[in-house]
Amino acid sequence: MTEVSKRRFLYGMGLGLGALTVPSHLMAQEAPIKIGTSMALSGPLASGGRQSQLSLQMWAEDVNARGGLLGRKVEIVAYDDQGNPAQSPGIFSKLVDLDKVDLLIAPYGTVPAAAIMPSAKERRLLVIGHIGYQINSKAKHDMWFNNSPWSDAESWVGGYFRLGTQAGVKKVAFLAADQEFSQNILAGAKTLSKSSGFETVYEQSYPPTTVDFSAMIRAIRAAAPDMVFVASYPADSTAIIRAVNEIGVGSSVKLFGGAMVGLQYASVMQTLGSQLNGVVNYHTYAPERTMAFPGIRDFLDRFSKRASGANVETLGYYVAPFAYASAQILERAVTATKSLKHDVLADYLRKHEVSTIVGPIRWGPDGEWANPRVVMVQFRDVKDNDLEQFRQEGKQVIVEPKEFRTGEFVSFQQARKR
Amino acid sequence: MISLDLVFEAIVFGVLVGCFYGALSLGLSISFGLLDVPHIAHAAFLVLAAYMVFLLGTYGFDPLVAGLIIILPFFIFGVLVYRLYYEAFEKRGADAGVRGIAFFFGIAFIVQVFLSMTFGLDQRTATATYIGNSFAIGEMRLPWRLIVALLVAVGATLILKLYLSNTLQGRAIRAVAQDAWALRIVGINPVLTKQWAFGLATAVAAIGGTLLIIVSPVEPSLDRIYIGRTFCVVVLAGLGSVTGALVAGIILGVIESLVLTMFGASWAPAVAYGLLLLVLGIRPQGLFGR
């Protein structure tokens, strides 16, 4: 054997022996576990969609830094569905059939998510819901598990009507956007109002193209209700609060708000500032001591830093932690069962509670939270042009439900005078 | 039973909101009404202007001052857009209109994506002492932001009317859509005239965009709400009538406000656009068209 050949032989032996000492999962780099989803990265739902994508990416980075899942890296495969229900079913077919993803998270938002349910049920796919309302009410898919802290309308706005009863409300006014989500909430709210014995003195549904709400606020003032229930979308919510501040809603009103989407967003809260004082509105998370779930503060700190560089909502209270939690749900089920089979994972989730950064979650038979936890927050002592104040306790005081309460409800007019 | 007070207030608010609609439509009444350019990116230009006002607001500029600052850059922007449209489509002949729609649709889309990527998708607003406060007359409280919109709309309409009627350049703009060849005979270049006029229309859109962010929050895809309304106002007024655009805006605003107060908000757009169809059935040239 020549000198060169000997060297080559020893070199080859060395490589071979070295390889034997390396763990098998590192030796043959296994393909990553793919988690597929479609998100509204453009269009009217894009603010929430982009937060969700960033949160999922952060989860993937966290898991990979810990060595992956089942010894494999994880990878998020996400496409833009524009919040459009015509897009999401096609994207989900592509995720399953072409991208061969291992696990699925539903699109962000009710309408695009509802569109994938018939196919998911037919193909027996496990789907983790992400901020959607009553998506599984028609499909009744037994492999659906929602990450959102509500089930029906009672769970969403029941706290608002309990506050109404507590405040001695007799007359109620309703104002709602003429869109599916708001109308569903409105229907539930009217049922609750009826069962609470309230008299409806004004009801108005407005089209999504409405620019100015002065006329509606004037009409509400003329009807002199004790309580105003509003189910609105972000741009409307800002315009409504602004109109209330300009026109005045009347001294009879003790409770104003309910289901106003947008009042949870940093940009809207910063814009409206002190005009928010006294408003009581639903929320999924508020930085109050009763909601300091393990890991959430750390997540929100990290999210805030990443979001500011990515033109994404910086507070991230409403949607972002729930996106992270949806991936944690999958992580827990996969780790516990050591399986990627959808029926095995679904069976685990049916029987077990899962700890997430938005608290422990257990599901009912319909795949919604067994113990819903929408909180009603009241804006208090909010100042103008100060986003940082919303990171402090006491600005969004939780007034319902009792187990998360951090302060007593104060009537709308009284809270505005403080 | 609706009280007379409520009806009166509805009319007053209708006039205020209508002036706002008129101001948003002024630029389109030049570009589409006078120049026959299928400018479906007009509403996107309004939103772009609103974001520029927002941007200047972050440096401490009052929205109205910011609106004045962006007039010249928007004029130049309008000149460049028209030049591109002319070279690529109008110069080439008969189907320029149809292809022009595709061109301006593309421009609108680019503007929307640019705004989304630059400013994000969250809504943006302006801050000023006249935003969020109101002026009380007895029991009635009028939002200052709408009063500002009324004053700016009336002022801009009068200035534009005087310019188009009393200056050579203004009269050339009015003539160019009717007979470009005749304009050439008297020694005026119709292409340069249209280019100037489109710049003017875009500068006026900058004023409209300023009012847009004063009156309501903006987000990148807001143009979809205003594209129908602004075309409705211009067609209802009669193509090319600048004062007509303000009056048509007021008519639309008052009808929307009355219908909303008496019959419900969901009926307001249907009745307003129904009126447009009715007017066009009786007077195809619009209320003030010739």
PDB file of C-alpha atoms in Angstrom, chain A residues 59-229:
ATOM      1  CA  TRP A  59     -42.576  29.096  18.539  1.00  0.00           C
ATOM      2  CA  ALA A  60     -40.693  27.199  15.805  1.00  0.00           C
ATOM      3  CA  GLU A  61     -37.458  28.966  16.750  1.00  0.00           C
ATOM      4  CA  ASP A  62     -38.013  28.188  20.435  1.00  0.00           C
ATOM      5  CA  VAL A  63     -38.689  24.508  19.758  1.00  0.00           C
ATOM      6  CA  ASN A  64     -35.762  24.155  17.385  1.00  0.00           C
ATOM      7  CA  ALA A  65     -33.471  25.796  19.931  1.00  0.00           C
ATOM      8  CA  ARG A  66     -34.574  23.089  22.389  1.00  0.00           C
ATOM      9  CA  GLY A  67     -33.663  20.355  19.905  1.00  0.00           C
ATOM     10  CA  GLY A  68     -36.886  20.092  17.923  1.00  0.00           C
ATOM     11  CA  LEU A  69     -39.900  17.859  18.260  1.00  0.00           C
ATOM     12  CA  LEU A  70     -39.348  14.072  18.378  1.00  0.00           C
ATOM     13  CA  GLY A  71     -35.732  14.891  17.541  1.00  0.00           C
ATOM     14  CA  ARG A  72     -36.740  16.641  14.301  1.00  0.00           C
ATOM     15  CA  LYS A  73     -36.691  20.318  13.472  1.00  0.00           C
ATOM     16  CA  VAL A  74     -40.055  22.014  13.022  1.00  0.00           C
ATOM     17  CA  GLU A  75     -40.960  24.218  10.084  1.00  0.00           C
ATOM     18  CA  ILE A  76     -43.950  26.514   9.584  1.00  0.00           C
ATOM     19  CA  VAL A  77     -45.461  26.451   6.090  1.00  0.00           C
ATOM     20  CA  ALA A  78     -47.824  29.418   5.752  1.00  0.00           C
ATOM     21  CA  TYR A  79     -49.596  30.926   2.751  1.00  0.00           C
ATOM     22  CA  ASP A  80     -51.528  34.182   2.452  1.00  0.00           C
ATOM     23  CA  ASP A  81     -55.282  33.552   2.182  1.00  0.00           C
ATOM     24  CA  GLN A  82     -56.092  37.307   2.262  1.00  0.00           C
ATOM     25  CA  GLY A  83     -58.798  36.473   4.814  1.00  0.00           C
ATOM     26  CA  ASN A  84     -60.786  35.209   1.857  1.00  0.00           C
ATOM     27  CA  PRO A  85     -62.905  32.052   2.321  1.00  0.00           C
ATOM     28  CA  ALA A  86     -62.552  31.350  -1.397  1.00  0.00           C
ATOM     29  CA  GLN A  87     -58.789  30.935  -0.921  1.00  0.00           C
ATOM     30  CA  SER A  88     -58.435  28.941   2.298  1.00  0.00           C
ATOM     31  CA  PRO A  89     -59.836  25.532   1.161  1.00  0.00           C
ATOM     32  CA  GLY A  90     -57.493  25.465  -1.851  1.00  0.00           C
ATOM     33  CA  ILE A  91     -54.534  26.396   0.317  1.00  0.00           C
ATOM     34  CA  PHE A  92     -55.349  23.621   2.783  1.00  0.00           C
ATOM     35  CA  SER A  93     -55.552  21.057  -0.043  1.00  0.00           C
ATOM     36  CA  LYS A  94     -52.154  22.237  -1.250  1.00  0.00           C
ATOM     37  CA  LEU A  95     -50.711  22.019   2.271  1.00  0.00           C
ATOM     38  CA  VAL A  96     -51.924  18.455   2.724  1.00  0.00           C
ATOM     39  CA  ASP A  97     -51.466  17.034  -0.787  1.00  0.00           C
ATOM     40  CA  LEU A  98     -48.464  18.878  -2.218  1.00  0.00           C
ATOM     41  CA  ASP A  99     -46.499  20.208   0.743  1.00  0.00           C
ATOM     42  CA  LYS A 100     -47.285  17.050   2.726  1.00  0.00           C
ATOM     43  CA  VAL A 101     -47.435  18.956   6.007  1.00  0.00           C
ATOM     44  CA  ASP A 102     -47.644  16.837   9.135  1.00  0.00           C
ATOM     45  CA  LEU A 103     -49.926  19.036  11.229  1.00  0.00           C
ATOM     46  CA  LEU A 104     -52.441  21.812  10.633  1.00  0.00           C
ATOM     47  CA  ILE A 105     -53.463  25.076  12.255  1.00  0.00           C
ATOM     48  CA  ALA A 106     -56.667  26.706  11.012  1.00  0.00           C
ATOM     49  CA  PRO A 107     -56.618  30.045   9.193  1.00  0.00           C
ATOM     50  CA  TYR A 108     -56.871  33.155  11.355  1.00  0.00           C
ATOM     51  CA  GLY A 109     -60.448  34.437  11.562  1.00  0.00           C
ATOM     52  CA  THR A 110     -63.900  32.919  11.506  1.00  0.00           C
ATOM     53  CA  VAL A 111     -64.857  33.135   7.846  1.00  0.00           C
ATOM     54  CA  PRO A 112     -61.714  31.699   6.186  1.00  0.00           C
ATOM     55  CA  ALA A 113     -61.500  28.983   8.857  1.00  0.00           C
ATOM     56  CA  ALA A 114     -65.135  27.886   8.476  1.00  0.00           C
ATOM     57  CA  ALA A 115     -64.499  27.264   4.773  1.00  0.00           C
ATOM     58  CA  ILE A 116     -61.951  24.482   5.426  1.00  0.00           C
ATOM     59  CA  MET A 117     -64.105  22.514   7.862  1.00  0.00           C
ATOM     60  CA  PRO A 118     -66.107  20.270   5.484  1.00  0.00           C
ATOM     61  CA  SER A 119     -62.904  19.011   3.843  1.00  0.00           C
ATOM     62  CA  ALA A 120     -61.078  18.624   7.197  1.00  0.00           C
ATOM     63  CA  LYS A 121     -63.949  16.545   8.533  1.00  0.00           C
ATOM     64  CA  GLU A 122     -64.181  14.373   5.430  1.00  0.00           C
ATOM     65  CA  ARG A 123     -60.439  13.680   5.403  1.00  0.00           C
ATOM     66  CA  ARG A 124     -60.228  13.145   9.188  1.00  0.00           C
ATOM     67  CA  LEU A 125     -57.640  15.872   9.725  1.00  0.00           C
ATOM     68  CA  LEU A 126     -56.756  17.276  13.124  1.00  0.00           C
ATOM     69  CA  VAL A 127     -57.205  21.067  13.058  1.00  0.00           C
ATOM     70  CA  ILE A 128     -56.239  23.507  15.811  1.00  0.00           C
ATOM     71  CA  GLY A 129     -58.505  26.550  15.570  1.00  0.00           C
ATOM     72  CA  HIS A 130     -57.066  30.037  15.745  1.00  0.00           C
ATOM     73  CA  ILE A 131     -59.293  32.962  16.843  1.00  0.00           C
ATOM     74  CA  GLY A 132     -62.522  31.860  15.250  1.00  0.00           C
ATOM     75  CA  TYR A 133     -66.076  31.927  16.532  1.00  0.00           C
ATOM     76  CA  GLN A 134     -68.411  28.915  16.335  1.00  0.00           C
ATOM     77  CA  ILE A 135     -66.498  27.491  13.388  1.00  0.00           C
ATOM     78  CA  ASN A 136     -67.351  23.919  14.297  1.00  0.00           C
ATOM     79  CA  SER A 137     -71.025  24.544  15.096  1.00  0.00           C
ATOM     80  CA  LYS A 138     -72.192  23.193  11.738  1.00  0.00           C
ATOM     81  CA  ALA A 139     -69.399  20.805  10.735  1.00  0.00           C
ATOM     82  CA  LYS A 140     -69.288  19.099  14.173  1.00  0.00           C
ATOM     83  CA  HIS A 141     -65.823  17.745  13.418  1.00  0.00           C
ATOM     84  CA  ASP A 142     -64.515  15.647  16.322  1.00  0.00           C
ATOM     85  CA  MET A 143     -60.880  16.491  15.526  1.00  0.00           C
ATOM     86  CA  TRP A 144     -61.276  20.260  15.957  1.00  0.00           C
ATOM     87  CA  PHE A 145     -59.712  21.991  18.986  1.00  0.00           C
ATOM     88  CA  ASN A 146     -60.017  25.751  19.252  1.00  0.00           C
ATOM     89  CA  ASN A 147     -57.360  27.972  20.836  1.00  0.00           C
ATOM     90  CA  SER A 148     -59.842  30.810  21.427  1.00  0.00           C
ATOM     91  CA  PRO A 149     -61.218  31.376  24.935  1.00  0.00           C
ATOM     92  CA  TRP A 150     -64.900  31.306  24.014  1.00  0.00           C
ATOM     93  CA  SER A 151     -67.593  28.908  22.898  1.00  0.00           C
ATOM     94  CA  ASP A 152     -71.020  30.491  22.294  1.00  0.00           C
ATOM     95  CA  ALA A 153     -72.379  34.060  22.446  1.00  0.00           C
ATOM     96  CA  GLU A 154     -73.055  33.713  26.184  1.00  0.00           C
ATOM     97  CA  SER A 155     -69.395  32.968  26.789  1.00  0.00           C
ATOM     98  CA  TRP A 156     -68.451  35.993  24.716  1.00  0.00           C
ATOM     99  CA  VAL A 157     -70.704  38.743  26.028  1.00  0.00           C
ATOM    100  CA  GLY A 158     -72.466  37.153  29.010  1.00  0.00           C
ATOM    101  CA  GLY A 159     -70.206  39.129  31.344  1.00  0.00           C
ATOM    102  CA  TYR A 160     -71.353  42.387  29.761  1.00  0.00           C
ATOM    103  CA  PHE A 161     -74.995  41.625  30.468  1.00  0.00           C
ATOM    104  CA  ARG A 162     -74.215  40.478  34.008  1.00  0.00           C
ATOM    105  CA  LEU A 163     -72.629  43.897  34.540  1.00  0.00           C
ATOM    106  CA  GLY A 164     -75.801  45.453  33.113  1.00  0.00           C
ATOM    107  CA  THR A 165     -77.953  43.631  35.639  1.00  0.00           C
ATOM    108  CA  GLN A 166     -75.553  44.626  38.419  1.00  0.00           C
ATOM    109  CA  ALA A 167     -75.794  48.288  37.316  1.00  0.00           C
ATOM    110  CA  GLY A 168     -79.600  48.222  37.330  1.00  0.00           C
ATOM    111  CA  VAL A 169     -80.019  48.527  33.563  1.00  0.00           C
ATOM    112  CA  LYS A 170     -83.564  48.501  32.188  1.00  0.00           C
ATOM    113  CA  LYS A 171     -83.243  49.892  28.655  1.00  0.00           C
ATOM    114  CA  VAL A 172     -80.663  48.791  26.092  1.00  0.00           C
ATOM    115  CA  ALA A 173     -79.563  50.062  22.656  1.00  0.00           C
ATOM    116  CA  PHE A 174     -77.862  47.815  20.062  1.00  0.00           C
ATOM    117  CA  LEU A 175     -75.474  48.941  17.331  1.00  0.00           C
ATOM    118  CA  ALA A 176     -73.849  46.308  15.096  1.00  0.00           C
ATOM    119  CA  ALA A 177     -71.961  46.012  11.831  1.00  0.00           C
ATOM    120  CA  ASP A 178     -73.891  44.319   9.060  1.00  0.00           C
ATOM    121  CA  GLN A 179     -71.342  41.477   8.815  1.00  0.00           C
ATOM    122  CA  GLU A 180     -71.507  37.835   9.777  1.00  0.00           C
ATOM    123  CA  PHE A 181     -69.477  37.875  12.986  1.00  0.00           C
ATOM    124  CA  SER A 182     -71.117  40.996  14.411  1.00  0.00           C
ATOM    125  CA  GLN A 183     -74.581  39.789  13.513  1.00  0.00           C
ATOM    126  CA  ASN A 184     -73.972  36.414  15.203  1.00  0.00           C
ATOM    127  CA  ILE A 185     -72.809  38.186  18.348  1.00  0.00           C
ATOM    128  CA  LEU A 186     -75.759  40.578  18.115  1.00  0.00           C
ATOM    129  CA  ALA A 187     -78.212  37.669  17.932  1.00  0.00           C
ATOM    130  CA  GLY A 188     -76.672  36.135  21.070  1.00  0.00           C
ATOM    131  CA  ALA A 189     -76.629  39.494  22.835  1.00  0.00           C
ATOM    132  CA  LYS A 190     -80.328  40.073  22.101  1.00  0.00           C
ATOM    133  CA  THR A 191     -81.168  36.677  23.577  1.00  0.00           C
ATOM    134  CA  LEU A 192     -79.172  37.533  26.708  1.00  0.00           C
ATOM    135  CA  SER A 193     -80.847  40.941  26.883  1.00  0.00           C
ATOM    136  CA  LYS A 194     -84.256  39.343  26.715  1.00  0.00           C
ATOM    137  CA  SER A 195     -83.435  36.795  29.390  1.00  0.00           C
ATOM    138  CA  SER A 196     -82.062  39.635  31.559  1.00  0.00           C
ATOM    139  CA  GLY A 197     -85.426  41.419  31.226  1.00  0.00           C
ATOM    140  CA  PHE A 198     -84.042  44.483  29.405  1.00  0.00           C
ATOM    141  CA  GLU A 199     -86.185  46.550  27.038  1.00  0.00           C
ATOM    142  CA  THR A 200     -84.693  47.310  23.604  1.00  0.00           C
ATOM    143  CA  VAL A 201     -85.091  51.030  22.847  1.00  0.00           C
ATOM    144  CA  TYR A 202     -82.846  51.250  19.781  1.00  0.00           C
ATOM    145  CA  GLU A 203     -81.372  48.788  17.316  1.00  0.00           C
ATOM    146  CA  GLN A 204     -79.313  49.599  14.254  1.00  0.00           C
ATOM    147  CA  SER A 205     -77.198  47.498  11.904  1.00  0.00           C
ATOM    148  CA  TYR A 206     -74.925  49.542   9.682  1.00  0.00           C
ATOM    149  CA  PRO A 207     -73.223  48.590   6.388  1.00  0.00           C
ATOM    150  CA  PRO A 208     -69.426  48.176   6.334  1.00  0.00           C
ATOM    151  CA  THR A 209     -69.072  51.278   4.139  1.00  0.00           C
ATOM    152  CA  THR A 210     -70.361  53.589   6.896  1.00  0.00           C
ATOM    153  CA  VAL A 211     -67.995  56.518   7.347  1.00  0.00           C
ATOM    154  CA  ASP A 212     -69.580  58.665  10.021  1.00  0.00           C
ATOM    155  CA  PHE A 213     -71.511  57.475  13.058  1.00  0.00           C
ATOM    156  CA  SER A 214     -72.695  60.855  14.328  1.00  0.00           C
ATOM    157  CA  ALA A 215     -76.287  60.215  13.198  1.00  0.00           C
ATOM    158  CA  MET A 216     -76.446  56.877  15.029  1.00  0.00           C
ATOM    159  CA  ILE A 217     -74.967  58.275  18.230  1.00  0.00           C
ATOM    160  CA  ARG A 218     -77.512  61.135  18.118  1.00  0.00           C
ATOM    161  CA  ALA A 219     -80.321  58.620  17.700  1.00  0.00           C
ATOM    162  CA  ILE A 220     -79.008  56.550  20.626  1.00  0.00           C
ATOM    163  CA  ARG A 221     -78.840  59.663  22.798  1.00  0.00           C
ATOM    164  CA  ALA A 222     -82.449  60.464  21.854  1.00  0.00           C
ATOM    165  CA  ALA A 223     -83.539  56.940  22.863  1.00  0.00           C
ATOM    166  CA  ALA A 224     -81.965  57.430  26.349  1.00  0.00           C
ATOM    167  CA  PRO A 225     -80.839  53.834  27.028  1.00  0.00           C
ATOM    168  CA  ASP A 226     -79.125  52.730  30.249  1.00  0.00           C
ATOM    169  CA  MET A 227     -76.725  50.526  28.340  1.00  0.00           C
ATOM    170  CA  VAL A 228     -75.346  50.472  24.776  1.00  0.00           C
ATOM    171  CA  PHE A 229     -74.142  47.210  23.253  1.00  0.00           C
TER     172      PHE A 229
END
